[in-house]
PDB file of C-alpha atoms in Angstrom:
ATOM      1  CA  UNK A   1     -24.888 -34.656   1.011  1.00 71.00           C
ATOM      2  CA  UNK A   2     -21.636 -33.241   2.394  1.00 79.00           C
ATOM      3  CA  UNK A   3     -20.036 -36.708   2.355  1.00 85.00           C
ATOM      4  CA  UNK A   4     -20.900 -37.108  -1.328  1.00 84.00           C
ATOM      5  CA  UNK A   5     -19.426 -33.695  -2.132  1.00 78.00           C
ATOM      6  CA  UNK A   6     -16.241 -34.487  -0.179  1.00 83.00           C
ATOM      7  CA  UNK A   7     -15.843 -37.833  -1.952  1.00 85.00           C
ATOM      8  CA  UNK A   8     -16.443 -36.204  -5.346  1.00 82.00           C
ATOM      9  CA  UNK A   9     -13.834 -33.533  -4.594  1.00 79.00           C
ATOM     10  CA  UNK A  10     -11.306 -36.170  -3.517  1.00 85.00           C
ATOM     11  CA  UNK A  11     -11.907 -38.137  -6.730  1.00 85.00           C
ATOM     12  CA  UNK A  12     -11.546 -35.002  -8.856  1.00 83.00           C
ATOM     13  CA  UNK A  13      -8.350 -34.113  -6.987  1.00 82.00           C
ATOM     14  CA  UNK A  14      -6.897 -37.585  -7.587  1.00 84.00           C
ATOM     15  CA  UNK A  15      -7.795 -37.492 -11.286  1.00 83.00           C
ATOM     16  CA  UNK A  16      -6.201 -34.051 -11.552  1.00 79.00           C
ATOM     17  CA  UNK A  17      -3.029 -35.279  -9.837  1.00 80.00           C
ATOM     18  CA  UNK A  18      -2.761 -38.179 -12.296  1.00 80.00           C
ATOM     19  CA  UNK A  19      -3.345 -35.849 -15.239  1.00 75.00           C
ATOM     20  CA  UNK A  20      -0.709 -33.465 -13.872  1.00 74.00           C
ATOM     21  CA  UNK A  21       1.782 -36.312 -13.946  1.00 71.00           C
ATOM     22  CA  UNK A  22       1.038 -36.979 -17.633  1.00 68.00           C
ATOM     23  CA  UNK A  23       1.477 -33.359 -18.714  1.00 67.00           C
ATOM     24  CA  UNK A  24       4.450 -32.799 -21.003  1.00 60.00           C
ATOM     25  CA  UNK A  25       7.452 -31.377 -19.232  1.00 62.00           C
ATOM     26  CA  UNK A  26       9.877 -28.855 -20.580  1.00 56.00           C
ATOM     27  CA  UNK A  27      10.189 -25.226 -21.435  1.00 54.00           C
ATOM     28  CA  UNK A  28       6.987 -23.977 -23.064  1.00 56.00           C
ATOM     29  CA  UNK A  29       8.778 -21.232 -24.973  1.00 59.00           C
ATOM     30  CA  UNK A  30       9.782 -23.718 -27.659  1.00 60.00           C
ATOM     31  CA  UNK A  31       6.907 -23.848 -30.193  1.00 61.00           C
ATOM     32  CA  UNK A  32       7.062 -27.640 -30.584  1.00 60.00           C
ATOM     33  CA  UNK A  33       6.751 -28.228 -26.831  1.00 57.00           C
ATOM     34  CA  UNK A  34       3.945 -25.676 -26.576  1.00 59.00           C
ATOM     35  CA  UNK A  35       2.086 -27.380 -29.430  1.00 65.00           C
ATOM     36  CA  UNK A  36       2.617 -30.746 -27.740  1.00 63.00           C
ATOM     37  CA  UNK A  37       1.217 -29.358 -24.491  1.00 62.00           C
ATOM     38  CA  UNK A  38      -1.767 -27.832 -26.281  1.00 65.00           C
ATOM     39  CA  UNK A  39      -2.547 -31.127 -28.027  1.00 69.00           C
ATOM     40  CA  UNK A  40      -2.024 -33.173 -24.868  1.00 68.00           C
ATOM     41  CA  UNK A  41      -5.059 -35.241 -23.924  1.00 73.00           C
ATOM     42  CA  UNK A  42      -4.209 -34.753 -20.248  1.00 71.00           C
ATOM     43  CA  UNK A  43      -4.306 -30.974 -20.711  1.00 73.00           C
ATOM     44  CA  UNK A  44      -7.606 -31.169 -22.604  1.00 78.00           C
ATOM     45  CA  UNK A  45      -9.144 -33.345 -19.900  1.00 80.00           C
ATOM     46  CA  UNK A  46      -7.973 -30.899 -17.224  1.00 78.00           C
ATOM     47  CA  UNK A  47      -9.713 -28.093 -19.116  1.00 81.00           C
ATOM     48  CA  UNK A  48     -12.869 -30.215 -19.351  1.00 85.00           C
ATOM     49  CA  UNK A  49     -12.799 -30.751 -15.576  1.00 83.00           C
ATOM     50  CA  UNK A  50     -12.316 -27.018 -15.071  1.00 83.00           C
ATOM     51  CA  UNK A  51     -15.264 -26.167 -17.330  1.00 87.00           C
ATOM     52  CA  UNK A  52     -17.486 -28.721 -15.594  1.00 87.00           C
ATOM     53  CA  UNK A  53     -16.601 -27.395 -12.126  1.00 84.00           C
ATOM     54  CA  UNK A  54     -17.111 -23.807 -13.277  1.00 88.00           C
ATOM     55  CA  UNK A  55     -20.498 -24.733 -14.744  1.00 90.00           C
ATOM     56  CA  UNK A  56     -21.541 -26.461 -11.529  1.00 88.00           C
ATOM     57  CA  UNK A  57     -20.480 -23.427  -9.485  1.00 88.00           C
ATOM     58  CA  UNK A  58     -22.459 -21.062 -11.718  1.00 91.00           C
ATOM     59  CA  UNK A  59     -25.580 -23.258 -11.650  1.00 92.00           C
ATOM     60  CA  UNK A  60     -25.457 -23.651  -7.859  1.00 89.00           C
ATOM     61  CA  UNK A  61     -24.947 -19.916  -7.355  1.00 90.00           C
ATOM     62  CA  UNK A  62     -27.858 -19.029  -9.646  1.00 91.00           C
ATOM     63  CA  UNK A  63     -30.192 -21.664  -8.161  1.00 91.00           C
ATOM     64  CA  UNK A  64     -29.553 -20.643  -4.543  1.00 89.00           C
ATOM     65  CA  UNK A  65     -29.822 -16.965  -5.421  1.00 87.00           C
ATOM     66  CA  UNK A  66     -33.181 -17.504  -7.121  1.00 87.00           C
ATOM     67  CA  UNK A  67     -34.348 -19.744  -4.269  1.00 88.00           C
ATOM     68  CA  UNK A  68     -33.539 -17.059  -1.699  1.00 85.00           C
ATOM     69  CA  UNK A  69     -34.988 -14.365  -3.922  1.00 85.00           C
ATOM     70  CA  UNK A  70     -38.353 -16.074  -4.324  1.00 85.00           C
ATOM     71  CA  UNK A  71     -38.529 -17.330  -0.726  1.00 87.00           C
ATOM     72  CA  UNK A  72     -40.022 -14.095   0.585  1.00 86.00           C
ATOM     73  CA  UNK A  73     -42.016 -11.407  -1.192  1.00 84.00           C
ATOM     74  CA  UNK A  74     -39.911  -8.680   0.470  1.00 89.00           C
ATOM     75  CA  UNK A  75     -36.729  -9.985  -1.153  1.00 85.00           C
ATOM     76  CA  UNK A  76     -38.422 -10.115  -4.547  1.00 88.00           C
ATOM     77  CA  UNK A  77     -39.766  -6.586  -4.096  1.00 90.00           C
ATOM     78  CA  UNK A  78     -36.275  -5.270  -3.203  1.00 90.00           C
ATOM     79  CA  UNK A  79     -34.713  -7.037  -6.184  1.00 88.00           C
ATOM     80  CA  UNK A  80     -37.307  -5.660  -8.601  1.00 91.00           C
ATOM     81  CA  UNK A  81     -36.818  -2.170  -7.144  1.00 93.00           C
ATOM     82  CA  UNK A  82     -33.050  -2.470  -7.703  1.00 93.00           C
ATOM     83  CA  UNK A  83     -33.519  -3.737 -11.283  1.00 93.00           C
ATOM     84  CA  UNK A  84     -35.903  -0.901 -12.143  1.00 96.00           C
ATOM     85  CA  UNK A  85     -33.469   1.607 -10.643  1.00 95.00           C
ATOM     86  CA  UNK A  86     -30.604   0.169 -12.670  1.00 96.00           C
ATOM     87  CA  UNK A  87     -32.708   0.233 -15.823  1.00 96.00           C
ATOM     88  CA  UNK A  88     -33.498   3.908 -15.190  1.00 97.00           C
ATOM     89  CA  UNK A  89     -29.793   4.686 -14.758  1.00 96.00           C
ATOM     90  CA  UNK A  90     -29.000   2.943 -18.052  1.00 96.00           C
ATOM     91  CA  UNK A  91     -31.809   4.788 -19.862  1.00 96.00           C
ATOM     92  CA  UNK A  92     -30.650   8.137 -18.481  1.00 95.00           C
ATOM     93  CA  UNK A  93     -27.074   7.295 -19.490  1.00 94.00           C
ATOM     94  CA  UNK A  94     -28.194   6.378 -22.988  1.00 93.00           C
ATOM     95  CA  UNK A  95     -29.841   9.758 -23.451  1.00 92.00           C
ATOM     96  CA  UNK A  96     -26.833  11.597 -21.977  1.00 91.00           C
ATOM     97  CA  UNK A  97     -24.414  10.053 -24.481  1.00 87.00           C
ATOM     98  CA  UNK A  98     -24.655  11.533 -27.944  1.00 81.00           C
ATOM     99  CA  UNK A  99     -22.351   9.284 -29.982  1.00 70.00           C
ATOM    100  CA  UNK A 100     -20.459  12.193 -31.470  1.00 69.00           C
ATOM    101  CA  UNK A 101     -17.750  12.576 -28.827  1.00 63.00           C
ATOM    102  CA  UNK A 102     -14.946  11.387 -31.084  1.00 64.00           C
ATOM    103  CA  UNK A 103     -13.212  12.733 -34.151  1.00 65.00           C
ATOM    104  CA  UNK A 104     -14.760  11.322 -37.366  1.00 67.00           C
ATOM    105  CA  UNK A 105     -11.293  10.344 -38.608  1.00 69.00           C
ATOM    106  CA  UNK A 106     -10.801   8.250 -35.465  1.00 66.00           C
ATOM    107  CA  UNK A 107     -14.103   6.501 -36.115  1.00 66.00           C
ATOM    108  CA  UNK A 108     -13.073   5.515 -39.627  1.00 70.00           C
ATOM    109  CA  UNK A 109      -9.607   4.408 -38.459  1.00 70.00           C
ATOM    110  CA  UNK A 110     -11.104   2.174 -35.757  1.00 72.00           C
ATOM    111  CA  UNK A 111     -14.011   0.931 -37.915  1.00 74.00           C
ATOM    112  CA  UNK A 112     -16.391   2.231 -35.242  1.00 72.00           C
ATOM    113  CA  UNK A 113     -19.870   3.529 -35.880  1.00 76.00           C
ATOM    114  CA  UNK A 114     -21.712   6.306 -34.104  1.00 76.00           C
ATOM    115  CA  UNK A 115     -23.894   3.717 -32.403  1.00 80.00           C
ATOM    116  CA  UNK A 116     -20.806   1.945 -31.045  1.00 80.00           C
ATOM    117  CA  UNK A 117     -19.528   5.214 -29.598  1.00 81.00           C
ATOM    118  CA  UNK A 118     -22.992   5.887 -28.146  1.00 85.00           C
ATOM    119  CA  UNK A 119     -23.012   2.457 -26.473  1.00 86.00           C
ATOM    120  CA  UNK A 120     -19.557   3.062 -25.023  1.00 85.00           C
ATOM    121  CA  UNK A 121     -20.693   6.460 -23.762  1.00 86.00           C
ATOM    122  CA  UNK A 122     -23.739   4.822 -22.198  1.00 91.00           C
ATOM    123  CA  UNK A 123     -21.496   2.427 -20.310  1.00 91.00           C
ATOM    124  CA  UNK A 124     -19.235   5.226 -19.113  1.00 91.00           C
ATOM    125  CA  UNK A 125     -22.130   7.396 -17.959  1.00 93.00           C
ATOM    126  CA  UNK A 126     -23.743   4.391 -16.241  1.00 96.00           C
ATOM    127  CA  UNK A 127     -20.514   3.714 -14.367  1.00 96.00           C
ATOM    128  CA  UNK A 128     -20.144   7.359 -13.358  1.00 95.00           C
ATOM    129  CA  UNK A 129     -23.742   7.653 -12.129  1.00 96.00           C
ATOM    130  CA  UNK A 130     -23.494   4.427 -10.120  1.00 96.00           C
ATOM    131  CA  UNK A 131     -20.136   5.495  -8.670  1.00 97.00           C
ATOM    132  CA  UNK A 132     -21.593   8.845  -7.584  1.00 96.00           C
ATOM    133  CA  UNK A 133     -24.604   7.108  -6.024  1.00 95.00           C
ATOM    134  CA  UNK A 134     -22.294   4.711  -4.158  1.00 95.00           C
ATOM    135  CA  UNK A 135     -20.159   7.545  -2.790  1.00 96.00           C
ATOM    136  CA  UNK A 136     -23.233   9.522  -1.718  1.00 95.00           C
ATOM    137  CA  UNK A 137     -24.683   6.446  -0.011  1.00 94.00           C
ATOM    138  CA  UNK A 138     -21.438   6.051   1.929  1.00 94.00           C
ATOM    139  CA  UNK A 139     -21.130   9.711   2.926  1.00 94.00           C
ATOM    140  CA  UNK A 140     -24.744  10.571   3.861  1.00 92.00           C
ATOM    141  CA  UNK A 141     -25.091   8.036   6.736  1.00 90.00           C
ATOM    142  CA  UNK A 142     -21.726   9.122   8.151  1.00 89.00           C
ATOM    143  CA  UNK A 143     -22.749  12.789   8.084  1.00 89.00           C
ATOM    144  CA  UNK A 144     -26.116  11.934   9.651  1.00 87.00           C
ATOM    145  CA  UNK A 145     -24.349  10.013  12.379  1.00 88.00           C
ATOM    146  CA  UNK A 146     -22.013  12.962  13.078  1.00 87.00           C
ATOM    147  CA  UNK A 147     -24.854  15.511  13.114  1.00 88.00           C
ATOM    148  CA  UNK A 148     -27.065  13.306  15.264  1.00 79.00           C
ATOM    149  CA  UNK A 149     -24.556  13.117  18.126  1.00 64.00           C
TER     150      UNK A 149
END
């Protein structure tokens, strides 16, 4: 399997090198040259290769993560516990944000609704709660270690 992956990567690298050669040269600040570069088939094909490789990386990461997650019941239990905890943090954050933190004139200027402001507040409170939990989880073991000695 590793030989196939190495060969595929070499082929993709060679195709990319050939496409690099066919890219338009010049200063891209000139609108005509930039338009030529944007409409270049070599550039489009390079983007297609990038999207394909990105898609493969995402699929492989998700598949191996799910495979490891479902391999043992303990891993699945830990993951479900973490998801439920995160959901609780989001729910608490939603109820903490009221959606009326901004000036009504600002809302009309930005075309924002109260629900949009409430969602933004939920995200901010979620971040703050998770940051506090992370700091506490870093400090508590250190303090325990100091007290225990």
